[in-house]
Amino acid sequence: MVYMKVFKFGGASVKDAEGVKNLAKVLEVAGEKDLIVVISAMGKMTNAFELVVTNYFGNIQEVTTSINEIVHYHHKILEGLFSTDKHPVFLKVNQLIAELSQFLDKNKSKQHPFVYDQVVSYGELISTTIVSAYLEETGIKNTFLDARDCIITDTKYRDANVKWEATQQRISEVINKKGITITQGFIASEYKHNLTTTLGREGSDYTAAIFAYCLNADSVTIWKDVPGVLNADPRYFKKTTLLNHISYKEAIELAFYGASVIHPKTLQPLQRKEIPLYVKSFLNPAGAGTCVGKGATLDPKTSCFILKSNQVLISLSSLDFNFMMEDHIGDVFKWLHEFKMKVELIQNSAISFTVCVDNKYDSLDALLAKLRGAFKVSWNEGVTLFTIRHATPVEVKRLEADKTVLLKQENRDTVQLVVME
Ligand code: ADP
Ligand code: ASP
Ligand code: MG
């Protein structure tokens, strides 16, 4: 029996040539022989591919410019990694770009989510092509795997759902458990015609968990630009504490509330098979990092602060000041679902219903138009949702002090605040 481990490297770890070189070092320090390495698009390339899609639908004369920027970014990395542009990897990357241009030339579909997945997936295809070639060059033998041959989904483009049985079977057939395999995060293929799908933004962590689950892996390690999971978002809070150990349940809560260091879907498959998840720093690969697994809820036991910015708070009341009844609220949920608004928090009173949503797919105007037909509507854009777990009242007060709190909700372990800053 070969026990494998799964590593995942995100965009930040391969944002430039130095990052790719460091990835090779991390593999050396870790010293694992049988490994699946899941890699995201380089740096912020997924945003750059999104711009290609936006231009394709709305600003066609800019498509070539946006593709050229992507080519330029990857060429710079290639030049930093390989001594000659005669290396076959240059041709491979150019071929991928040519394939993308051909798709855009020939495509007749006006379905934005479908086109999005066909285009944006090239970020991962290019990054893994480059990393695989570089590792070979430095003597780290590896097999390149197209994740679309393994991860099978439905046809919900941009947010596809995994078909577990088909995926399990493909992974059992295709994966060579010996040696190092390099593959893409985030991308998959749908079960009908094998067309490319994606698992949702930041979905590469989830890919790592899918491989681990289907292979009964020993563990998953996601390599980050932070020492591990911290008790507070370091982009906002100056003082943070490294969490040594977190239970699956607590980690699922933290990810669900928006601790963006772990993608929320990642933990369920790992919990089901009790596969530990390590979050470690690619800048300090020998560091202990954080272990998510069986055992203590939180070690050290401390309060956790999570924030989600750029949310929308919408309040509805009935046009005739009647009570907000279940049938009204039912309609609201139906429309939120239709416009793909992720609901973060709800609060209900006799005559009003308030909901805090994540306007991920830019569909606020369409939703508001629909809501205005049935309710009196008021809303605030650009609000921040803070979630505080295991906090003392003093800590909550301190956080509230310099903010305008629009809504507050408390239960036993969790306080949530919607604030305007
Ligand atoms: P990846 O390169 O894998 O895509 P991300 O950028 O998605 O990595 O996640 C790492 C980032 O998550 C960190 O740089 C940090 O700013 C942010 N982050 C938010 N909350 C936390 C937290 N509680 N602990 C650690 N990092 C956090
Ligand atoms: N490249 C994808 C994104 O930026 C997936 C990921 O990085 O996890 O969303
Ligand atoms: Mg990411």
Coordinates of C-alpha atoms and ligand atoms in Angstrom, one line a residue:
M1 CA 0.0 0.0 0.0
V2 CA 1.4 3.4 -1.0
Y3 CA 0.3 6.2 1.3
M4 CA 0.4 9.5 -0.4
K5 CA 0.4 13.1 0.7
V6 CA -1.3 16.0 -1.0
F7 CA 0.4 19.5 -1.2
K8 CA -1.3 22.6 -2.5
F9 CA 0.4 25.8 -3.6
G10 CA -1.7 28.9 -4.1
G11 CA -1.2 31.8 -6.4
A12 CA 0.9 33.7 -3.9
S13 CA 3.5 30.9 -3.8
V14 CA 4.1 31.0 -7.5
K15 CA 3.7 34.7 -8.3
D16 CA 7.1 35.0 -9.8
A17 CA 10.2 33.0 -10.8
E18 CA 11.6 33.2 -7.2
G19 CA 8.3 31.7 -6.0
V20 CA 8.6 28.7 -8.3
K21 CA 12.2 28.2 -7.3
N22 CA 11.1 28.3 -3.6
L23 CA 8.4 25.7 -4.4
A24 CA 11.1 23.4 -5.5
K25 CA 13.0 24.1 -2.3
V26 CA 9.9 23.3 -0.2
L27 CA 9.5 20.0 -2.0
E28 CA 13.2 19.2 -1.1
V29 CA 12.8 20.2 2.5
A30 CA 9.6 18.2 2.8
G31 CA 11.4 15.2 1.2
E32 CA 8.2 13.4 0.3
K33 CA 8.5 10.8 -2.5
D34 CA 4.8 10.0 -3.2
L35 CA 3.0 13.2 -3.6
I36 CA 0.2 14.9 -5.5
V37 CA 1.0 18.6 -5.9
V38 CA -2.0 20.8 -6.6
I39 CA -1.1 24.3 -8.0
S40 CA -3.2 27.4 -8.7
A41 CA -2.8 30.0 -11.3
M42 CA 0.3 32.3 -10.8
G43 CA -0.2 35.4 -8.7
K44 CA -3.3 37.2 -9.6
M45 CA -3.6 35.6 -13.1
T46 CA -7.2 34.4 -12.5
N47 CA -8.2 38.1 -12.3
A48 CA -6.4 38.7 -15.5
F49 CA -8.2 35.9 -17.3
E50 CA -11.5 37.2 -15.8
L51 CA -10.7 40.5 -17.6
V52 CA -10.3 38.6 -20.9
V53 CA -13.8 37.3 -20.4
T54 CA -15.2 40.7 -19.5
N55 CA -13.6 42.2 -22.6
Y56 CA -14.9 39.3 -24.8
F57 CA -18.4 40.1 -23.8
G58 CA -18.3 43.9 -23.5
N59 CA -15.2 45.4 -25.1
I60 CA -14.0 43.1 -27.8
Q61 CA -11.2 45.3 -29.2
E62 CA -9.4 45.0 -25.8
V63 CA -9.3 41.2 -25.8
T64 CA -5.9 40.9 -27.5
T65 CA -4.4 43.5 -25.1
S66 CA -5.6 41.6 -22.1
I67 CA -4.3 38.3 -23.5
N68 CA -0.9 40.0 -24.3
E69 CA -0.6 41.1 -20.6
I70 CA -1.1 37.4 -19.6
V71 CA 1.5 36.3 -22.1
H72 CA 4.0 38.9 -20.9
Y73 CA 3.5 38.0 -17.2
H74 CA 4.2 34.3 -17.9
H75 CA 7.1 35.0 -20.2
K76 CA 8.8 37.0 -17.5
I77 CA 8.5 34.1 -15.2
L78 CA 9.8 31.6 -17.8
E79 CA 12.8 33.9 -18.5
G80 CA 13.6 33.9 -14.8
L81 CA 13.5 30.1 -14.7
F82 CA 15.0 28.8 -17.9
S83 CA 18.3 29.9 -19.4
T84 CA 17.1 29.6 -23.0
D85 CA 13.9 30.3 -24.8
K86 CA 14.6 27.2 -26.9
H87 CA 13.4 25.1 -23.9
P88 CA 10.3 23.2 -25.0
V89 CA 8.2 24.8 -22.2
F90 CA 8.1 28.1 -24.1
L91 CA 6.4 26.3 -27.0
K92 CA 4.0 24.5 -24.7
V93 CA 2.9 27.8 -23.0
N94 CA 2.5 29.5 -26.4
Q95 CA 0.4 26.5 -27.6
L96 CA -1.9 26.9 -24.6
I97 CA -2.3 30.6 -25.4
A98 CA -3.0 29.8 -29.1
E99 CA -5.6 27.3 -28.0
L100 CA -7.3 29.9 -25.9
S101 CA -7.3 32.4 -28.8
Q102 CA -8.8 29.8 -31.0
F103 CA -11.6 29.0 -28.6
L104 CA -12.5 32.7 -28.5
D105 CA -12.4 33.0 -32.3
K106 CA -14.6 30.0 -32.8
N107 CA -17.0 30.2 -29.8
K108 CA -20.6 30.8 -30.5
S109 CA -21.9 30.5 -26.9
K110 CA -23.2 33.6 -25.2
Q111 CA -23.4 31.8 -21.9
H112 CA -21.1 33.9 -19.7
P113 CA -20.4 31.2 -17.0
F114 CA -19.5 28.6 -19.7
V115 CA -17.1 30.9 -21.5
Y116 CA -15.7 32.0 -18.2
D117 CA -14.6 28.5 -17.3
Q118 CA -13.2 27.7 -20.7
V119 CA -11.0 30.8 -20.5
V120 CA -10.1 31.1 -16.8
S121 CA -8.9 27.5 -16.6
Y122 CA -5.8 28.4 -18.7
G123 CA -4.4 30.1 -15.6
E124 CA -3.9 26.7 -13.9
L125 CA -3.0 24.9 -17.1
I126 CA -0.1 27.4 -17.8
S127 CA 1.1 27.5 -14.2
T128 CA 1.4 23.7 -13.9
T129 CA 3.0 23.4 -17.3
I130 CA 5.7 25.9 -16.1
V131 CA 6.2 24.4 -12.6
S132 CA 6.3 20.8 -14.0
A133 CA 9.0 21.7 -16.5
Y134 CA 11.0 23.7 -14.0
L135 CA 11.0 20.8 -11.5
E136 CA 12.2 18.4 -14.2
E137 CA 14.9 20.8 -15.1
T138 CA 16.2 20.9 -11.5
G139 CA 16.1 17.1 -11.2
I140 CA 12.7 16.6 -9.5
K141 CA 11.1 14.0 -11.6
N142 CA 7.3 14.4 -11.9
T143 CA 4.3 13.4 -13.9
F144 CA 2.0 16.1 -15.3
L145 CA -1.7 15.3 -14.8
D146 CA -4.6 17.2 -16.3
A147 CA -7.0 17.5 -13.4
R148 CA -9.9 17.5 -15.8
D149 CA -9.3 13.8 -16.4
C150 CA -9.9 13.2 -12.7
I151 CA -12.3 15.7 -11.2
I152 CA -15.8 15.2 -12.7
T153 CA -18.6 17.7 -12.0
D154 CA -22.1 18.7 -13.0
T155 CA -22.6 21.5 -15.6
K156 CA -22.9 24.3 -13.1
Y157 CA -20.2 26.5 -14.7
R158 CA -18.2 28.7 -12.3
D159 CA -19.4 26.8 -9.2
A160 CA -19.5 23.2 -10.3
N161 CA -20.5 20.4 -7.9
V162 CA -18.3 17.3 -7.8
K163 CA -19.7 14.0 -8.9
W164 CA -18.0 11.9 -6.3
E165 CA -18.5 8.4 -7.7
A166 CA -17.2 9.3 -11.2
T167 CA -14.4 11.3 -9.6
Q168 CA -13.4 8.4 -7.3
Q169 CA -13.4 6.0 -10.2
R170 CA -11.3 8.2 -12.5
I171 CA -8.8 9.0 -9.7
S172 CA -8.4 5.2 -9.0
E173 CA -7.8 4.5 -12.7
V174 CA -5.6 7.5 -13.6
I175 CA -3.4 8.3 -10.6
N176 CA 0.0 6.8 -10.3
K177 CA 0.5 6.6 -6.6
K178 CA 4.2 6.4 -6.9
G179 CA 6.3 9.5 -7.3
I180 CA 5.4 13.2 -7.7
T181 CA 2.4 14.2 -9.7
I182 CA 1.8 17.9 -10.6
T183 CA -1.8 18.9 -11.3
Q184 CA -4.1 21.9 -11.4
G185 CA -6.4 23.2 -8.6
F186 CA -9.8 24.7 -9.3
I187 CA -10.5 23.1 -12.7
A188 CA -12.5 20.1 -13.6
S189 CA -14.7 18.7 -16.4
E190 CA -18.4 18.1 -16.6
Y191 CA -19.7 14.6 -17.0
K192 CA -21.7 15.0 -20.2
H193 CA -19.1 16.2 -22.8
N194 CA -16.0 16.6 -20.7
L195 CA -16.1 20.4 -21.1
T196 CA -14.1 22.4 -18.6
T197 CA -15.7 23.6 -15.4
T198 CA -14.4 25.3 -12.3
L199 CA -15.0 24.8 -8.6
G200 CA -15.5 28.5 -7.6
R201 CA -12.9 31.2 -6.9
E202 CA -10.2 30.0 -4.5
G203 CA -11.3 26.4 -5.2
S204 CA -7.8 24.9 -5.4
D205 CA -7.8 24.0 -1.6
Y206 CA -10.9 22.0 -2.4
T207 CA -9.2 20.2 -5.3
A208 CA -6.5 19.1 -2.8
A209 CA -9.2 17.8 -0.5
I210 CA -10.9 15.9 -3.3
F211 CA -7.7 14.1 -4.3
A212 CA -6.9 13.3 -0.6
Y213 CA -10.4 11.9 0.0
C214 CA -10.3 9.7 -3.1
L215 CA -6.8 8.5 -2.5
N216 CA -7.2 8.0 1.3
A217 CA -4.2 10.3 1.6
D218 CA -2.1 10.6 4.8
S219 CA -2.6 14.3 5.0
V220 CA -3.0 17.5 3.0
T221 CA -0.7 20.5 3.4
I222 CA -1.6 23.9 2.0
W223 CA 1.4 26.2 1.7
K224 CA 0.6 29.8 2.4
D225 CA 2.3 33.2 2.8
V226 CA 1.3 33.1 6.5
P227 CA 2.8 30.9 9.3
G228 CA -0.6 29.0 9.5
V229 CA -4.1 29.8 10.5
L230 CA -4.1 32.9 12.7
N231 CA -6.7 33.9 15.2
A232 CA -7.4 37.1 13.2
D233 CA -7.2 38.2 9.6
P234 CA -3.6 39.6 9.4
R235 CA -4.6 42.1 6.7
Y236 CA -6.8 43.9 9.2
F237 CA -5.5 43.1 12.7
K238 CA -2.0 44.0 13.7
K239 CA -1.6 41.5 16.5
T240 CA -2.3 37.9 15.7
T241 CA -1.7 34.5 17.3
L242 CA -0.8 31.3 15.5
L243 CA -3.4 28.6 16.1
N244 CA -1.4 25.3 16.6
H245 CA -4.4 23.0 16.4
I246 CA -8.1 23.4 15.4
S247 CA -10.8 20.8 15.3
Y248 CA -12.5 20.1 12.0
K249 CA -15.7 21.6 13.4
E250 CA -14.1 24.8 14.5
A251 CA -12.2 25.1 11.2
I252 CA -15.4 24.6 9.2
E253 CA -17.0 27.4 11.2
L254 CA -14.0 29.7 10.7
A255 CA -13.9 29.0 7.0
F256 CA -17.6 29.4 6.7
Y257 CA -17.6 32.8 8.3
G258 CA -14.9 33.9 5.9
A259 CA -11.4 33.1 7.3
S260 CA -10.2 33.2 3.7
V261 CA -7.0 31.2 4.6
I262 CA -9.0 27.9 4.0
H263 CA -11.7 27.5 1.3
P264 CA -14.9 26.5 3.1
K265 CA -15.6 23.3 1.1
T266 CA -12.2 21.9 1.8
L267 CA -12.8 20.6 5.2
Q268 CA -15.9 18.3 4.8
P269 CA -14.2 15.6 2.7
L270 CA -11.2 15.6 5.0
Q271 CA -13.3 15.3 8.1
R272 CA -15.2 12.4 6.7
K273 CA -12.0 10.4 6.5
E274 CA -10.2 12.1 9.4
I275 CA -7.4 13.2 7.1
P276 CA -5.4 16.0 8.8
L277 CA -5.0 19.3 7.1
Y278 CA -1.8 21.3 7.7
V279 CA -1.5 24.9 6.9
K280 CA 2.1 25.9 6.7
S281 CA 4.3 28.8 5.5
F282 CA 6.1 28.3 2.1
L283 CA 8.6 30.8 3.5
N284 CA 9.4 28.6 6.5
P285 CA 8.7 25.1 5.4
A286 CA 10.2 23.6 8.5
G287 CA 7.8 25.5 10.8
A288 CA 5.0 23.6 12.6
G289 CA 2.1 25.6 11.1
T290 CA -1.4 24.7 12.0
C291 CA -2.9 21.3 12.1
V292 CA -6.7 20.9 11.6
G293 CA -7.7 17.5 12.8
K294 CA -9.2 15.4 15.6
G295 CA -8.8 16.7 19.1
A296 CA -8.9 20.0 20.9
T297 CA -11.3 22.7 19.5
L298 CA -8.7 25.4 19.6
D299 CA -5.1 25.4 20.8
P300 CA -4.3 27.9 22.2
K301 CA -7.8 28.7 23.3
T302 CA -8.3 32.3 22.1
S303 CA -10.9 34.5 20.5
C304 CA -11.0 34.5 16.6
F305 CA -11.7 37.5 14.4
I306 CA -12.9 37.1 10.9
L307 CA -14.0 39.8 8.5
K308 CA -15.7 40.0 5.1
S309 CA -15.6 43.3 3.4
N310 CA -17.7 44.7 0.6
Q311 CA -21.0 43.1 1.7
V312 CA -24.4 44.5 1.1
L313 CA -27.0 44.9 3.8
I314 CA -30.6 44.9 2.5
S315 CA -33.7 45.7 4.6
L316 CA -37.2 44.9 3.3
S317 CA -40.6 45.8 4.6
S318 CA -43.9 45.2 3.1
L319 CA -45.4 48.0 1.0
D320 CA -48.5 48.2 3.2
F321 CA -46.8 47.8 6.6
N322 CA -48.2 44.3 6.9
F323 CA -46.3 41.6 8.7
M324 CA -43.4 39.9 6.8
M325 CA -44.9 36.4 6.5
E326 CA -43.2 33.2 5.4
D327 CA -44.5 33.5 1.9
H328 CA -42.8 36.9 1.4
I329 CA -39.6 35.6 2.9
G330 CA -39.9 32.6 0.7
D331 CA -39.9 34.8 -2.4
V332 CA -36.9 36.7 -1.1
F333 CA -34.9 33.5 -0.7
K334 CA -35.9 32.4 -4.2
W335 CA -34.6 35.6 -5.7
L336 CA -31.4 35.6 -3.7
H337 CA -30.8 32.1 -5.0
E338 CA -31.7 33.1 -8.6
F339 CA -29.2 36.1 -8.5
K340 CA -26.5 33.9 -6.8
M341 CA -26.4 36.2 -3.7
K342 CA -24.6 34.4 -0.9
V343 CA -26.5 35.0 2.3
E344 CA -24.2 35.8 5.2
L345 CA -26.7 36.8 7.9
I346 CA -30.4 37.3 8.4
Q347 CA -32.6 39.1 10.9
N348 CA -36.3 39.2 11.1
S349 CA -38.8 41.4 12.9
A350 CA -42.6 41.9 12.7
I351 CA -42.5 44.2 9.7
S352 CA -39.0 44.0 8.3
F353 CA -36.5 41.5 7.1
T354 CA -32.8 42.2 6.9
V355 CA -30.2 40.2 5.1
C356 CA -26.5 40.7 4.6
V357 CA -25.3 39.3 1.3
D358 CA -22.1 38.8 -0.6
N359 CA -22.5 40.4 -4.1
K360 CA -20.0 38.0 -5.6
Y361 CA -21.4 37.9 -9.1
D362 CA -22.3 41.6 -9.4
S363 CA -26.0 41.0 -9.6
L364 CA -27.2 43.6 -7.0
D365 CA -28.9 45.9 -9.4
A366 CA -31.0 43.1 -10.9
L367 CA -31.9 41.8 -7.5
L368 CA -32.9 45.2 -6.2
A369 CA -35.1 45.7 -9.3
K370 CA -36.9 42.5 -8.5
L371 CA -37.2 43.3 -4.7
R372 CA -38.6 46.8 -5.4
G373 CA -41.6 45.3 -7.2
A374 CA -42.7 43.6 -3.9
F375 CA -41.2 45.5 -1.0
K376 CA -40.0 48.8 0.4
V377 CA -36.3 48.4 0.1
S378 CA -33.3 50.1 1.7
W379 CA -29.7 49.0 1.5
N380 CA -26.1 49.8 2.3
E381 CA -23.3 48.8 0.0
G382 CA -19.7 48.3 1.0
V383 CA -20.4 47.3 4.6
T384 CA -18.1 44.9 6.5
L385 CA -19.2 41.8 8.3
F386 CA -17.2 40.9 11.4
T387 CA -17.5 37.5 13.0
I388 CA -16.0 37.0 16.4
R389 CA -15.8 33.5 17.9
H390 CA -15.2 32.8 21.6
A391 CA -14.8 36.5 22.4
T392 CA -15.3 38.3 25.8
P393 CA -17.7 41.2 25.9
V394 CA -14.7 43.5 26.4
E395 CA -13.2 42.4 23.2
V396 CA -16.4 42.9 21.3
K397 CA -16.8 46.4 22.8
R398 CA -13.3 47.3 21.7
L399 CA -14.0 46.2 18.2
E400 CA -17.2 48.2 18.1
A401 CA -15.7 51.3 19.5
D402 CA -14.7 53.2 16.3
K403 CA -17.4 51.8 14.0
T404 CA -21.1 52.4 13.1
V405 CA -22.8 49.1 13.9
L406 CA -25.8 48.6 11.6
L407 CA -26.7 45.2 12.9
K408 CA -25.5 42.9 15.7
Q409 CA -26.3 39.2 16.3
E410 CA -25.1 37.0 19.1
N411 CA -25.3 33.4 20.0
R412 CA -23.3 31.2 22.4
D413 CA -20.0 31.1 20.6
T414 CA -20.4 33.8 18.0
V415 CA -21.0 37.5 17.7
Q416 CA -21.6 39.0 14.3
L417 CA -21.5 42.7 13.5
V418 CA -22.4 44.4 10.3
V419 CA -20.5 47.7 10.3
M420 CA -19.9 50.8 8.2
E421 CA -16.3 52.1 8.7
Ligands
ADP1 P1 -3.5 31.2 -1.7 O1 -2.1 31.7 -2.1 O2 -3.4 29.8 -1.3 O3 -4.6 31.6 -2.6 P2 -4.8 33.0 0.0 O4 -4.4 34.4 -0.4 O5 -6.2 32.6 -0.5 O6 -3.7 32.0 -0.3 O7 -4.9 32.9 1.6 C1 -3.8 33.4 2.4 C2 -4.2 34.7 3.0 O8 -5.3 34.6 3.8 C3 -3.1 35.3 3.8 O9 -2.2 36.0 3.1 C4 -3.9 36.2 4.8 O10 -3.8 37.5 4.4 C5 -5.4 35.7 4.6 N1 -6.0 35.4 5.9 C6 -7.3 35.8 6.2 N2 -7.7 35.3 7.4 C7 -6.6 34.6 7.9 C8 -6.4 33.9 9.1 N3 -7.3 33.8 10.0 N4 -5.2 33.3 9.2 C9 -4.2 33.4 8.2 N5 -4.4 34.0 7.1 C10 -5.6 34.7 6.9
ASP2 N1 -6.9 30.4 -9.3 C1 -8.2 30.3 -8.7 C2 -8.5 31.6 -8.1 O1 -7.7 32.5 -8.0 C3 -8.3 29.2 -7.7 C4 -7.4 29.3 -6.5 O2 -6.4 30.0 -6.5 O3 -7.7 28.6 -5.5 O4 -9.6 31.8 -7.6
MG3 MG -6.2 31.9 -3.2

